[in-house]
PDB file of C-alpha atoms in Angstrom:
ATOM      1  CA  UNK A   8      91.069 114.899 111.134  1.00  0.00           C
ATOM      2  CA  UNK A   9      93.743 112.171 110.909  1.00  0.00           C
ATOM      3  CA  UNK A  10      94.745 109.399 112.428  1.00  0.00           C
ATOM      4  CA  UNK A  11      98.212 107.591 112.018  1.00  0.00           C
ATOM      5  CA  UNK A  12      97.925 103.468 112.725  1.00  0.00           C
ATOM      6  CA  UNK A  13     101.627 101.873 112.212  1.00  0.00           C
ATOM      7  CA  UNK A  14     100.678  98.484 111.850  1.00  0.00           C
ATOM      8  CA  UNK A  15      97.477  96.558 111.867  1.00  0.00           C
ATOM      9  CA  UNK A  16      96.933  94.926 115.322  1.00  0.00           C
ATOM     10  CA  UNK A  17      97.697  90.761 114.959  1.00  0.00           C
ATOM     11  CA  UNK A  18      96.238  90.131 117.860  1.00  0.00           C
ATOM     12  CA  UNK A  19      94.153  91.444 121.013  1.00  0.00           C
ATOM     13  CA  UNK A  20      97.195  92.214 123.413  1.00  0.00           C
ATOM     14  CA  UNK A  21      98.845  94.408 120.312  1.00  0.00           C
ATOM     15  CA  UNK A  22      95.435  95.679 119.405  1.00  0.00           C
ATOM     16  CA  UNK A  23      94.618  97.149 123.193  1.00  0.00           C
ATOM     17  CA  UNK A  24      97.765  98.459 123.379  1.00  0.00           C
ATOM     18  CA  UNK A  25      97.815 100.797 120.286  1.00  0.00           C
ATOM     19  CA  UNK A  26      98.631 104.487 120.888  1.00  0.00           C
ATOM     20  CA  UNK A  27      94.892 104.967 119.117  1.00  0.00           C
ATOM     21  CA  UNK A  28      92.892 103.311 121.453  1.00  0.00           C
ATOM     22  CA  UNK A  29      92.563 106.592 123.152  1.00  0.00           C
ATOM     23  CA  UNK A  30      89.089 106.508 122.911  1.00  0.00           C
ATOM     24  CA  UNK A  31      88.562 110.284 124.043  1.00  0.00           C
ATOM     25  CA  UNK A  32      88.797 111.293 120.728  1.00  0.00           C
ATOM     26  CA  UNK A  33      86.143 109.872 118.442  1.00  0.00           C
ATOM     27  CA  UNK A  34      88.409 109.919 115.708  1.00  0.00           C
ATOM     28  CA  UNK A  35      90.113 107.329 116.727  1.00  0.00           C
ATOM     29  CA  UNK A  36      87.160 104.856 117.756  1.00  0.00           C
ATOM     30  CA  UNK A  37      86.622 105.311 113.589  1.00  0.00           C
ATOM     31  CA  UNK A  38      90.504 104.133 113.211  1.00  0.00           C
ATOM     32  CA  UNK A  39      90.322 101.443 115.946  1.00  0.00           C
ATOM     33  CA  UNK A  40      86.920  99.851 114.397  1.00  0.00           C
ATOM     34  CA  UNK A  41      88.629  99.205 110.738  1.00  0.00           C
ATOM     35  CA  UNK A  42      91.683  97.824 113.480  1.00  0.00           C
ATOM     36  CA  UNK A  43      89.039  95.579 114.746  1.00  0.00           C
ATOM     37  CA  UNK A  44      87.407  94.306 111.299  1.00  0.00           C
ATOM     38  CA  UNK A  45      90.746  93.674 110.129  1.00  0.00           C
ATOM     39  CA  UNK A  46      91.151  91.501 113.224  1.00  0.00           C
ATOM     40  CA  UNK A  47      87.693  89.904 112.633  1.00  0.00           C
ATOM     41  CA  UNK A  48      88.670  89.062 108.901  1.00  0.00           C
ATOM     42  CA  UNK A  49      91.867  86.808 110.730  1.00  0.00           C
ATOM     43  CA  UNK A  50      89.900  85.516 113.456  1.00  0.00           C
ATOM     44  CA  UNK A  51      85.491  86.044 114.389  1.00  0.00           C
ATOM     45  CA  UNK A  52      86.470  85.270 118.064  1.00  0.00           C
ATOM     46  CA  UNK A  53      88.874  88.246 118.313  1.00  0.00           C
ATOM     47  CA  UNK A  54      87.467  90.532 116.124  1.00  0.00           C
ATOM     48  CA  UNK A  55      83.982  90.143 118.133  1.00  0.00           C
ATOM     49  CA  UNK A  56      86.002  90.887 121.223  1.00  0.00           C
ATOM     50  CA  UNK A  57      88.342  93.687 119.989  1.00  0.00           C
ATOM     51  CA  UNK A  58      84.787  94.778 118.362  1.00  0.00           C
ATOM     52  CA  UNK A  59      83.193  94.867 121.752  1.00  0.00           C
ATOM     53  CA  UNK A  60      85.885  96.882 123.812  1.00  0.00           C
ATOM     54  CA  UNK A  61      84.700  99.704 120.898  1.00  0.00           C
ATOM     55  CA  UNK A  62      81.149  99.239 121.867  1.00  0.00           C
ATOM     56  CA  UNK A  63      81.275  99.931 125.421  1.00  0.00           C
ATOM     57  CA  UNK A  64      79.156  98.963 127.704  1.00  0.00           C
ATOM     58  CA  UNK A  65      76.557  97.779 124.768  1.00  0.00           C
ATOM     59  CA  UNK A  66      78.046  94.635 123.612  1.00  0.00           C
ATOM     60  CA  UNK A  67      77.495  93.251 119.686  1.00  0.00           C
ATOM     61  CA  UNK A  68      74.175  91.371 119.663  1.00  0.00           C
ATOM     62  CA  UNK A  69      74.169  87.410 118.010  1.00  0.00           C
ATOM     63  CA  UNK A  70      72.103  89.274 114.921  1.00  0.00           C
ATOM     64  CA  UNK A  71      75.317  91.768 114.731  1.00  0.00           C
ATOM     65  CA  UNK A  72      78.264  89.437 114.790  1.00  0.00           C
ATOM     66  CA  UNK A  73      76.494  87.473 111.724  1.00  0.00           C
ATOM     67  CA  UNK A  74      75.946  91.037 109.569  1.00  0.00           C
ATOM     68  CA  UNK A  75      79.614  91.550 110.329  1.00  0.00           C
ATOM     69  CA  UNK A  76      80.759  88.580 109.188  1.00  0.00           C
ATOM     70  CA  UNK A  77      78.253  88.518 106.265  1.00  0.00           C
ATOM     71  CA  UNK A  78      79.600  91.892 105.235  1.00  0.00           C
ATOM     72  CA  UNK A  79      83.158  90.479 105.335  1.00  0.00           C
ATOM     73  CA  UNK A  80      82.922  87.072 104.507  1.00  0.00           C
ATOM     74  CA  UNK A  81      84.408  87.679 100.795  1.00  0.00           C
ATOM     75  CA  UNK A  82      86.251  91.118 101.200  1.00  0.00           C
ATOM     76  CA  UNK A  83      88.827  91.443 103.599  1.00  0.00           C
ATOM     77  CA  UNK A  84      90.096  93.924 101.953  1.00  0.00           C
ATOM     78  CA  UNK A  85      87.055  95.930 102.919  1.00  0.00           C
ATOM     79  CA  UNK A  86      89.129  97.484 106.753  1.00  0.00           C
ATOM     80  CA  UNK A  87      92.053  98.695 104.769  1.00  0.00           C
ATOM     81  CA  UNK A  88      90.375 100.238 101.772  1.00  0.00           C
ATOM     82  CA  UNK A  89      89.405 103.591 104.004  1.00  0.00           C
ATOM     83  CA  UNK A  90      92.921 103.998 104.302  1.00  0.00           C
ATOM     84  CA  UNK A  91      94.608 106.766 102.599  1.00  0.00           C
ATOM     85  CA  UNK A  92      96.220 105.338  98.893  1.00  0.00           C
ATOM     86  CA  UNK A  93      93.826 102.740  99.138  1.00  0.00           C
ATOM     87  CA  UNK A  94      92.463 101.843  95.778  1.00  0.00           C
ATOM     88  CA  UNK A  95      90.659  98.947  93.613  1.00  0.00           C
ATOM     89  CA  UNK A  96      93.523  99.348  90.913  1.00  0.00           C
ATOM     90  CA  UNK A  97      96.395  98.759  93.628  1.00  0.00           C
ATOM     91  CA  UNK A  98      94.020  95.851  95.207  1.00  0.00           C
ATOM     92  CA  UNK A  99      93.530  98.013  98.384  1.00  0.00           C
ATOM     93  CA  UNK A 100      97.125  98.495  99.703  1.00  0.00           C
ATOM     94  CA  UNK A 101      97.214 101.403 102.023  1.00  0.00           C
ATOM     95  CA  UNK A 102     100.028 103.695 102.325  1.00  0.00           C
ATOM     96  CA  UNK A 103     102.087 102.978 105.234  1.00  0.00           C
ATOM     97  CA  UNK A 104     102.154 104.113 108.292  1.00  0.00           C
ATOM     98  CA  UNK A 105      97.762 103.656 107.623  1.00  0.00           C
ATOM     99  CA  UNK A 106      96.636 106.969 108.102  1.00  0.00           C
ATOM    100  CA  UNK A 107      92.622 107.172 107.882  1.00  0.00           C
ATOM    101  CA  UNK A 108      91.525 110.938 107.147  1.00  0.00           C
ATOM    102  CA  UNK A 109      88.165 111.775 108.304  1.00  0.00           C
ATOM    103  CA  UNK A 110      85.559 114.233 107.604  1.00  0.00           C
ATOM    104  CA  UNK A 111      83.550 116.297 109.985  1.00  0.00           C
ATOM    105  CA  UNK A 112      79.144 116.170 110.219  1.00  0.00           C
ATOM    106  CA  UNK A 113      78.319 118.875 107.823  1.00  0.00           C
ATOM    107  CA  UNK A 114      75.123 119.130 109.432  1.00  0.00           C
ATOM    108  CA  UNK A 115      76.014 118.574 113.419  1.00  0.00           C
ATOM    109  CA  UNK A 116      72.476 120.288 114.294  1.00  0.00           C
ATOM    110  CA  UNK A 117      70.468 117.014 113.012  1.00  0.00           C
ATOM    111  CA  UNK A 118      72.455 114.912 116.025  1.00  0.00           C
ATOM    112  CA  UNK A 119      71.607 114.362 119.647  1.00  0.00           C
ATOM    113  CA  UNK A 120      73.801 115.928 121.872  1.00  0.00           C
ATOM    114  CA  UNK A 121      76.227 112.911 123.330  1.00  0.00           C
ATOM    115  CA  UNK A 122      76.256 112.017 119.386  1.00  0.00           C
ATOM    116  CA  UNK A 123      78.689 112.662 116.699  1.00  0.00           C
ATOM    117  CA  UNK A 124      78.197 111.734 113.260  1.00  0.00           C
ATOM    118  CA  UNK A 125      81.936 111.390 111.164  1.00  0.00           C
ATOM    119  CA  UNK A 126      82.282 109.938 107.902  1.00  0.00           C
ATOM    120  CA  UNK A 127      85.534 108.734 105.820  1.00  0.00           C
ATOM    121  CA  UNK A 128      85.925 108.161 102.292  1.00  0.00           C
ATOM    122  CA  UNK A 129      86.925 105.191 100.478  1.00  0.00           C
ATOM    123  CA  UNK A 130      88.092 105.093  96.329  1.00  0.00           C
ATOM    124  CA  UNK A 131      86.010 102.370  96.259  1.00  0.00           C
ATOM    125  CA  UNK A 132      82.778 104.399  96.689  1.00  0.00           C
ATOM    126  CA  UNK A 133      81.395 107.574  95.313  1.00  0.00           C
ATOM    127  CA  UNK A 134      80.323 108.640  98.527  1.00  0.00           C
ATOM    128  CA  UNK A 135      81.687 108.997 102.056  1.00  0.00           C
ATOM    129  CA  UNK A 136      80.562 106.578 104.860  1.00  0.00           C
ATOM    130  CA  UNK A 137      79.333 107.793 107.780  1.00  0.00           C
ATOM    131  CA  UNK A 138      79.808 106.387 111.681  1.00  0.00           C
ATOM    132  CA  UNK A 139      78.197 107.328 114.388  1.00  0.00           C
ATOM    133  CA  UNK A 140      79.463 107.549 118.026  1.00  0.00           C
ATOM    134  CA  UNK A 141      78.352 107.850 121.456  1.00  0.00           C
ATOM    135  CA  UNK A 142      80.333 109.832 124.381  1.00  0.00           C
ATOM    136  CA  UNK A 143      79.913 108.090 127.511  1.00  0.00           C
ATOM    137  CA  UNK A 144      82.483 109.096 131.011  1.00  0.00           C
ATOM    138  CA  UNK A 145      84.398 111.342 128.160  1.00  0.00           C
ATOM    139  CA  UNK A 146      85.113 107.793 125.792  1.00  0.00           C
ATOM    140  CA  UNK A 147      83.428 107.782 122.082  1.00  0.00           C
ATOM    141  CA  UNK A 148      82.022 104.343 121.248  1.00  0.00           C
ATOM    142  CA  UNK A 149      80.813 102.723 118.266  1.00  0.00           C
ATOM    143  CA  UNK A 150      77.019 103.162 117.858  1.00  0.00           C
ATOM    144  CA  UNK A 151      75.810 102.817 114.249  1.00  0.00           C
ATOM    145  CA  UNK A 152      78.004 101.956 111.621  1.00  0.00           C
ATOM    146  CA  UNK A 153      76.785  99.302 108.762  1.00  0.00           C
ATOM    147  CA  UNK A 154      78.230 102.278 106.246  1.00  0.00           C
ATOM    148  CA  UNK A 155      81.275 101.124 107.008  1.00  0.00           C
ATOM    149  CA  UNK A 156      80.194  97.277 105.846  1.00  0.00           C
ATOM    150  CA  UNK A 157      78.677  98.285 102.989  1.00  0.00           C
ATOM    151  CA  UNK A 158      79.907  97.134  99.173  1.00  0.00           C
ATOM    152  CA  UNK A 159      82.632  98.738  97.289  1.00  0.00           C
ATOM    153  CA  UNK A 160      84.355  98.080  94.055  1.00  0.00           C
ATOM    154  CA  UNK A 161      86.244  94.912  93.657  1.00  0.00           C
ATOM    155  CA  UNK A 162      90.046  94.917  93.847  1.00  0.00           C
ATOM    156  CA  UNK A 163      91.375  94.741  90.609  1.00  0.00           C
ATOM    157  CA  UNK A 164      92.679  91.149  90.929  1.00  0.00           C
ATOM    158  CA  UNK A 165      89.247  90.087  91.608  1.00  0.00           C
ATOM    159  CA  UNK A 166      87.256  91.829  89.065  1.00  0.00           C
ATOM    160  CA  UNK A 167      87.389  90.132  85.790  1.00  0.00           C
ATOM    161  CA  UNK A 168      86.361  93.533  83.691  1.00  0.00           C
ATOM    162  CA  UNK A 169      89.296  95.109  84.596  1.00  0.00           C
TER     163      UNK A 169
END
């Protein structure tokens, strides 16, 4: 699965009107949510918001909106480095348009029906990253995702071994 983004969203109004925030098809809740960290490494307000239209009708807790910006606080490069061409040598500068390439459950049977597991690869990790979904009224929304927030290798700029 793929999904195309143009440009990042610079603000709410651009980001709710992107042709990906069709959110019938869960691959592009995946795209949207790296949208919406991007937005939250600009601005916490927005990104919480933008954030919370992906959530659905379960909005981010106090507790979350802190491990988000924990995660990012240093690395907001962190969005754009699941992006295809992404990489710690070229400082995490995606190919444009962004496309984000995802990767199926290879083990759908250990997931609750009205679940779906995906997960997307990054070069600064050995392994993929899984997200997990929930369909509600024929919409995927974010349900579990701190793979997504987790550590990856510095950009090159920032990593004095390189």
């Amino acid at each position: 699965m793929k999904v195309i983004i143009e440009a990042m969203p610079e603000n709410l109004d651009m980001f709710k009107s992107m042709p990906a925030m069709d959110l019938s098809r869960p691959e592009n809740t995946c795209a949207m949510f790296l949208c919406a960290l991007h937005l939250f490494t600009k601005d916490q307000k927005m990104g919480t918001v933008a954030i919370n239209v992906l959530k659905g009708p379960a909005a981010l807790s106090p507790f979350d909106v802190q491990f988000i910006r924990d995660r990012l606080m240093d690395k907001p490069y962190l969005p754009v480095a699941y992006f295809d061409g992404a990489t710690p040598e070229n400082n995490y500068e995606p190919e444009k348009p962004y496309t984000l390439t995802l990767h199926a459950d290879g083990r759908p049977q250990d997931i609750e029906e009205g679940y779906m597991r995906l997960y997307v690869a990054t070069a600064g990790a050995d392994s993929k990253r899984a997200i997990t979904l929930r369909q509600k009224d024929n919409n995927w929304y974010l349900w579990d995702y701190p793979g997504f927030l987790a550590d990856i290798r510095k950009p090159q700029k920032e990593d004095p071994w390189a």
